[in-house]
PDB file of C-alpha atoms in Angstrom:
ATOM      1  CA  UNK A   1      -0.005   0.014  -0.021  1.00 41.00           C
ATOM      2  CA  UNK A   2       1.312   3.426  -0.866  1.00 49.00           C
ATOM      3  CA  UNK A   3       2.151   5.485   2.175  1.00 53.00           C
ATOM      4  CA  UNK A   4       2.811   8.809   0.496  1.00 62.00           C
ATOM      5  CA  UNK A   5       1.021  11.022  -1.991  1.00 67.00           C
ATOM      6  CA  UNK A   6       1.864   9.775  -5.461  1.00 54.00           C
ATOM      7  CA  UNK A   7       1.725  13.349  -6.786  1.00 65.00           C
ATOM      8  CA  UNK A   8       4.479  14.701  -4.601  1.00 69.00           C
ATOM      9  CA  UNK A   9       7.907  14.980  -6.300  1.00 71.00           C
ATOM     10  CA  UNK A  10      10.727  17.426  -6.655  1.00 70.00           C
ATOM     11  CA  UNK A  11       9.783  19.662  -9.564  1.00 67.00           C
ATOM     12  CA  UNK A  12      13.282  20.861  -9.971  1.00 69.00           C
ATOM     13  CA  UNK A  13      14.605  17.392 -10.835  1.00 89.00           C
ATOM     14  CA  UNK A  14      12.149  16.963 -13.754  1.00 93.00           C
ATOM     15  CA  UNK A  15      13.727  17.763 -17.182  1.00 94.00           C
ATOM     16  CA  UNK A  16      12.100  20.108 -19.654  1.00 96.00           C
ATOM     17  CA  UNK A  17       9.628  18.198 -21.810  1.00 97.00           C
ATOM     18  CA  UNK A  18       9.002  20.873 -24.422  1.00 97.00           C
ATOM     19  CA  UNK A  19      10.753  18.990 -27.249  1.00 97.00           C
ATOM     20  CA  UNK A  20       9.376  15.556 -26.253  1.00 98.00           C
ATOM     21  CA  UNK A  21       6.566  13.565 -27.852  1.00 98.00           C
ATOM     22  CA  UNK A  22       4.524  11.267 -25.699  1.00 98.00           C
ATOM     23  CA  UNK A  23       2.104   8.396 -26.505  1.00 98.00           C
ATOM     24  CA  UNK A  24      -0.514   7.403 -23.891  1.00 98.00           C
ATOM     25  CA  UNK A  25      -2.591   4.262 -24.153  1.00 98.00           C
ATOM     26  CA  UNK A  26      -5.606   4.277 -21.834  1.00 98.00           C
ATOM     27  CA  UNK A  27      -7.881   1.336 -20.998  1.00 98.00           C
ATOM     28  CA  UNK A  28     -11.613   2.055 -21.351  1.00 98.00           C
ATOM     29  CA  UNK A  29     -12.448  -0.349 -18.491  1.00 96.00           C
ATOM     30  CA  UNK A  30     -13.044   1.456 -15.202  1.00 96.00           C
ATOM     31  CA  UNK A  31     -13.379   4.813 -16.941  1.00 97.00           C
ATOM     32  CA  UNK A  32     -13.868   6.836 -13.735  1.00 98.00           C
ATOM     33  CA  UNK A  33     -10.407   5.796 -12.617  1.00 98.00           C
ATOM     34  CA  UNK A  34      -8.582   5.730 -15.985  1.00 98.00           C
ATOM     35  CA  UNK A  35     -10.059   9.052 -17.018  1.00 98.00           C
ATOM     36  CA  UNK A  36      -8.745  10.572 -13.706  1.00 98.00           C
ATOM     37  CA  UNK A  37      -5.322   8.991 -14.373  1.00 98.00           C
ATOM     38  CA  UNK A  38      -5.231  10.393 -17.844  1.00 98.00           C
ATOM     39  CA  UNK A  39      -6.170  13.919 -16.684  1.00 98.00           C
ATOM     40  CA  UNK A  40      -3.350  13.826 -14.127  1.00 97.00           C
ATOM     41  CA  UNK A  41      -0.864  12.465 -16.611  1.00 98.00           C
ATOM     42  CA  UNK A  42      -1.615  15.034 -19.306  1.00 98.00           C
ATOM     43  CA  UNK A  43      -1.669  18.055 -16.937  1.00 97.00           C
ATOM     44  CA  UNK A  44       1.690  16.982 -15.478  1.00 97.00           C
ATOM     45  CA  UNK A  45       3.259  16.527 -18.853  1.00 98.00           C
ATOM     46  CA  UNK A  46       2.009  20.012 -19.937  1.00 98.00           C
ATOM     47  CA  UNK A  47       3.142  21.525 -16.675  1.00 96.00           C
ATOM     48  CA  UNK A  48       6.669  20.332 -17.481  1.00 97.00           C
ATOM     49  CA  UNK A  49       6.612  21.822 -20.974  1.00 98.00           C
ATOM     50  CA  UNK A  50       5.117  19.191 -23.189  1.00 98.00           C
ATOM     51  CA  UNK A  51       3.001  20.750 -25.958  1.00 98.00           C
ATOM     52  CA  UNK A  52      -0.570  19.499 -26.210  1.00 98.00           C
ATOM     53  CA  UNK A  53       0.018  18.537 -29.841  1.00 98.00           C
ATOM     54  CA  UNK A  54       2.877  16.327 -28.721  1.00 98.00           C
ATOM     55  CA  UNK A  55       0.633  14.338 -26.391  1.00 98.00           C
ATOM     56  CA  UNK A  56      -1.147  11.555 -28.298  1.00 98.00           C
ATOM     57  CA  UNK A  57      -3.801   9.585 -26.549  1.00 98.00           C
ATOM     58  CA  UNK A  58      -5.278   6.240 -27.803  1.00 98.00           C
ATOM     59  CA  UNK A  59      -7.734   4.020 -26.046  1.00 98.00           C
ATOM     60  CA  UNK A  60      -8.017   0.289 -25.908  1.00 98.00           C
ATOM     61  CA  UNK A  61     -10.979  -1.775 -24.487  1.00 98.00           C
ATOM     62  CA  UNK A  62      -9.280  -3.175 -21.374  1.00 97.00           C
ATOM     63  CA  UNK A  63      -6.029  -3.429 -19.494  1.00 97.00           C
ATOM     64  CA  UNK A  64      -4.808  -6.576 -21.228  1.00 97.00           C
ATOM     65  CA  UNK A  65      -4.908  -4.643 -24.524  1.00 98.00           C
ATOM     66  CA  UNK A  66      -2.601  -2.015 -23.163  1.00 98.00           C
ATOM     67  CA  UNK A  67       0.324  -4.252 -24.228  1.00 98.00           C
ATOM     68  CA  UNK A  68      -0.656  -4.236 -27.912  1.00 98.00           C
ATOM     69  CA  UNK A  69      -1.433  -0.529 -27.882  1.00 98.00           C
ATOM     70  CA  UNK A  70       1.970   0.276 -26.314  1.00 98.00           C
ATOM     71  CA  UNK A  71       3.763  -2.052 -28.658  1.00 97.00           C
ATOM     72  CA  UNK A  72       2.195  -0.391 -31.695  1.00 97.00           C
ATOM     73  CA  UNK A  73       3.218   3.017 -30.441  1.00 97.00           C
ATOM     74  CA  UNK A  74       6.764   1.942 -29.886  1.00 97.00           C
ATOM     75  CA  UNK A  75       6.973   0.703 -33.489  1.00 95.00           C
ATOM     76  CA  UNK A  76       5.166   3.292 -35.492  1.00 82.00           C
ATOM     77  CA  UNK A  77       4.831   6.785 -34.095  1.00 74.00           C
ATOM     78  CA  UNK A  78       8.234   8.299 -33.076  1.00 91.00           C
ATOM     79  CA  UNK A  79       7.453   8.748 -29.453  1.00 97.00           C
ATOM     80  CA  UNK A  80      10.063   9.641 -26.859  1.00 98.00           C
ATOM     81  CA  UNK A  81       8.140   7.626 -24.197  1.00 98.00           C
ATOM     82  CA  UNK A  82       4.839   5.696 -24.066  1.00 98.00           C
ATOM     83  CA  UNK A  83       2.651   5.612 -20.939  1.00 98.00           C
ATOM     84  CA  UNK A  84       0.068   2.927 -20.259  1.00 98.00           C
ATOM     85  CA  UNK A  85      -2.830   3.728 -17.918  1.00 98.00           C
ATOM     86  CA  UNK A  86      -5.329   1.150 -16.673  1.00 98.00           C
ATOM     87  CA  UNK A  87      -7.120  -0.050 -13.610  1.00 98.00           C
ATOM     88  CA  UNK A  88      -7.730  -3.657 -12.515  1.00 97.00           C
ATOM     89  CA  UNK A  89      -9.838  -4.094  -9.340  1.00 97.00           C
ATOM     90  CA  UNK A  90      -9.854  -7.408  -7.558  1.00 96.00           C
ATOM     91  CA  UNK A  91     -13.077  -9.315  -7.943  1.00 91.00           C
ATOM     92  CA  UNK A  92     -14.290 -12.790  -6.910  1.00 91.00           C
ATOM     93  CA  UNK A  93     -12.396 -14.748  -9.602  1.00 91.00           C
ATOM     94  CA  UNK A  94      -8.711 -15.269 -10.505  1.00 92.00           C
ATOM     95  CA  UNK A  95      -9.178 -13.002 -13.568  1.00 92.00           C
ATOM     96  CA  UNK A  96      -7.465 -10.112 -11.606  1.00 94.00           C
ATOM     97  CA  UNK A  97      -4.329 -12.200 -11.098  1.00 94.00           C
ATOM     98  CA  UNK A  98      -4.121 -13.268 -14.843  1.00 95.00           C
ATOM     99  CA  UNK A  99      -4.643  -9.765 -16.156  1.00 96.00           C
ATOM    100  CA  UNK A 100      -2.217  -8.124 -13.709  1.00 96.00           C
ATOM    101  CA  UNK A 101       0.553 -10.722 -14.317  1.00 97.00           C
ATOM    102  CA  UNK A 102      -0.007 -10.635 -18.087  1.00 97.00           C
ATOM    103  CA  UNK A 103       0.110  -6.861 -18.459  1.00 97.00           C
ATOM    104  CA  UNK A 104       3.149  -6.690 -16.104  1.00 98.00           C
ATOM    105  CA  UNK A 105       5.036  -9.303 -18.100  1.00 98.00           C
ATOM    106  CA  UNK A 106       4.099  -7.737 -21.439  1.00 97.00           C
ATOM    107  CA  UNK A 107       5.215  -4.265 -20.511  1.00 98.00           C
ATOM    108  CA  UNK A 108       8.365  -5.594 -19.013  1.00 98.00           C
ATOM    109  CA  UNK A 109       9.030  -7.420 -22.292  1.00 97.00           C
ATOM    110  CA  UNK A 110       8.509  -4.208 -24.242  1.00 97.00           C
ATOM    111  CA  UNK A 111      10.875  -2.340 -22.037  1.00 96.00           C
ATOM    112  CA  UNK A 112      13.550  -5.038 -22.568  1.00 96.00           C
ATOM    113  CA  UNK A 113      13.171  -5.135 -26.365  1.00 96.00           C
ATOM    114  CA  UNK A 114      12.147  -1.624 -27.444  1.00 95.00           C
ATOM    115  CA  UNK A 115      14.209   1.496 -27.863  1.00 95.00           C
ATOM    116  CA  UNK A 116      11.231   3.479 -26.535  1.00 97.00           C
ATOM    117  CA  UNK A 117      10.572   3.420 -22.769  1.00 98.00           C
ATOM    118  CA  UNK A 118       7.145   2.194 -21.744  1.00 98.00           C
ATOM    119  CA  UNK A 119       5.927   3.506 -18.405  1.00 98.00           C
ATOM    120  CA  UNK A 120       3.761   1.194 -16.289  1.00 98.00           C
ATOM    121  CA  UNK A 121       0.637   2.999 -15.049  1.00 98.00           C
ATOM    122  CA  UNK A 122      -1.617   0.001 -14.231  1.00 98.00           C
ATOM    123  CA  UNK A 123      -3.429   0.384 -10.917  1.00 98.00           C
ATOM    124  CA  UNK A 124      -3.886  -3.052  -9.319  1.00 97.00           C
ATOM    125  CA  UNK A 125      -6.098  -2.515  -6.331  1.00 97.00           C
ATOM    126  CA  UNK A 126      -8.237  -4.579  -3.967  1.00 96.00           C
ATOM    127  CA  UNK A 127     -11.318  -2.357  -4.264  1.00 97.00           C
ATOM    128  CA  UNK A 128     -12.790   0.713  -5.896  1.00 97.00           C
ATOM    129  CA  UNK A 129     -11.871   3.019  -3.007  1.00 97.00           C
ATOM    130  CA  UNK A 130      -8.165   2.104  -3.287  1.00 97.00           C
ATOM    131  CA  UNK A 131      -8.273   2.953  -7.007  1.00 98.00           C
ATOM    132  CA  UNK A 132      -9.987   6.295  -6.328  1.00 98.00           C
ATOM    133  CA  UNK A 133      -7.388   7.064  -3.599  1.00 97.00           C
ATOM    134  CA  UNK A 134      -4.660   6.647  -6.191  1.00 97.00           C
ATOM    135  CA  UNK A 135      -6.301   8.449  -9.127  1.00 97.00           C
ATOM    136  CA  UNK A 136      -6.741  11.849  -7.606  1.00 95.00           C
ATOM    137  CA  UNK A 137      -7.819  10.986  -4.100  1.00 95.00           C
ATOM    138  CA  UNK A 138      -5.998  11.057  -0.803  1.00 94.00           C
ATOM    139  CA  UNK A 139      -2.869   9.401  -2.201  1.00 94.00           C
ATOM    140  CA  UNK A 140      -2.567  11.629  -5.218  1.00 95.00           C
ATOM    141  CA  UNK A 141      -2.695  10.573  -8.819  1.00 96.00           C
ATOM    142  CA  UNK A 142      -0.592   7.733 -10.326  1.00 97.00           C
ATOM    143  CA  UNK A 143      -1.027   9.557 -13.667  1.00 97.00           C
ATOM    144  CA  UNK A 144       1.183  12.401 -12.327  1.00 96.00           C
ATOM    145  CA  UNK A 145       3.875   9.945 -11.301  1.00 96.00           C
ATOM    146  CA  UNK A 146       3.731   8.168 -14.716  1.00 98.00           C
ATOM    147  CA  UNK A 147       4.152  11.573 -16.467  1.00 98.00           C
ATOM    148  CA  UNK A 148       7.234  12.388 -14.460  1.00 97.00           C
ATOM    149  CA  UNK A 149       8.737   8.977 -15.082  1.00 97.00           C
ATOM    150  CA  UNK A 150       8.089   9.231 -18.811  1.00 98.00           C
ATOM    151  CA  UNK A 151       9.833  12.632 -18.940  1.00 98.00           C
ATOM    152  CA  UNK A 152      12.801  11.292 -17.030  1.00 96.00           C
ATOM    153  CA  UNK A 153      13.011   8.135 -19.107  1.00 97.00           C
ATOM    154  CA  UNK A 154      12.692  10.052 -22.354  1.00 97.00           C
ATOM    155  CA  UNK A 155      15.693  12.209 -21.249  1.00 95.00           C
ATOM    156  CA  UNK A 156      17.654   8.988 -20.330  1.00 93.00           C
TER     157      UNK A 156
END
């Protein structure tokens, strides 16, 4: 469990993003959560200089499809970094485990084989309140954190 606000970071240690191009792949599943993650991500990228026309957002139906969407962006669109945003909330079946493990492995594989960094922004929570807490609630917004990581990795 996160013990600090995800949106707290040292602004002075974030590079200028004005010459960077970002791809964001967002899952449509749990739109209240993923929409809030996207809002946080985009506003943080812009706050650090990214131009709105250099932030390209595409949606996929669910979190498992984030792998394919991110892979296509790493191949075709000239991005400096790609960010995935999704939310999987534990239910009564093992589906949660399969999706979380599959997406994690898929994004790790992309990072090991692609020249474009892919930032992991998949919330894997036990309930809806935990997801809300991490998408603009009391623990900040994981989308903010993903934006900062994407800028730093693009600069890497």
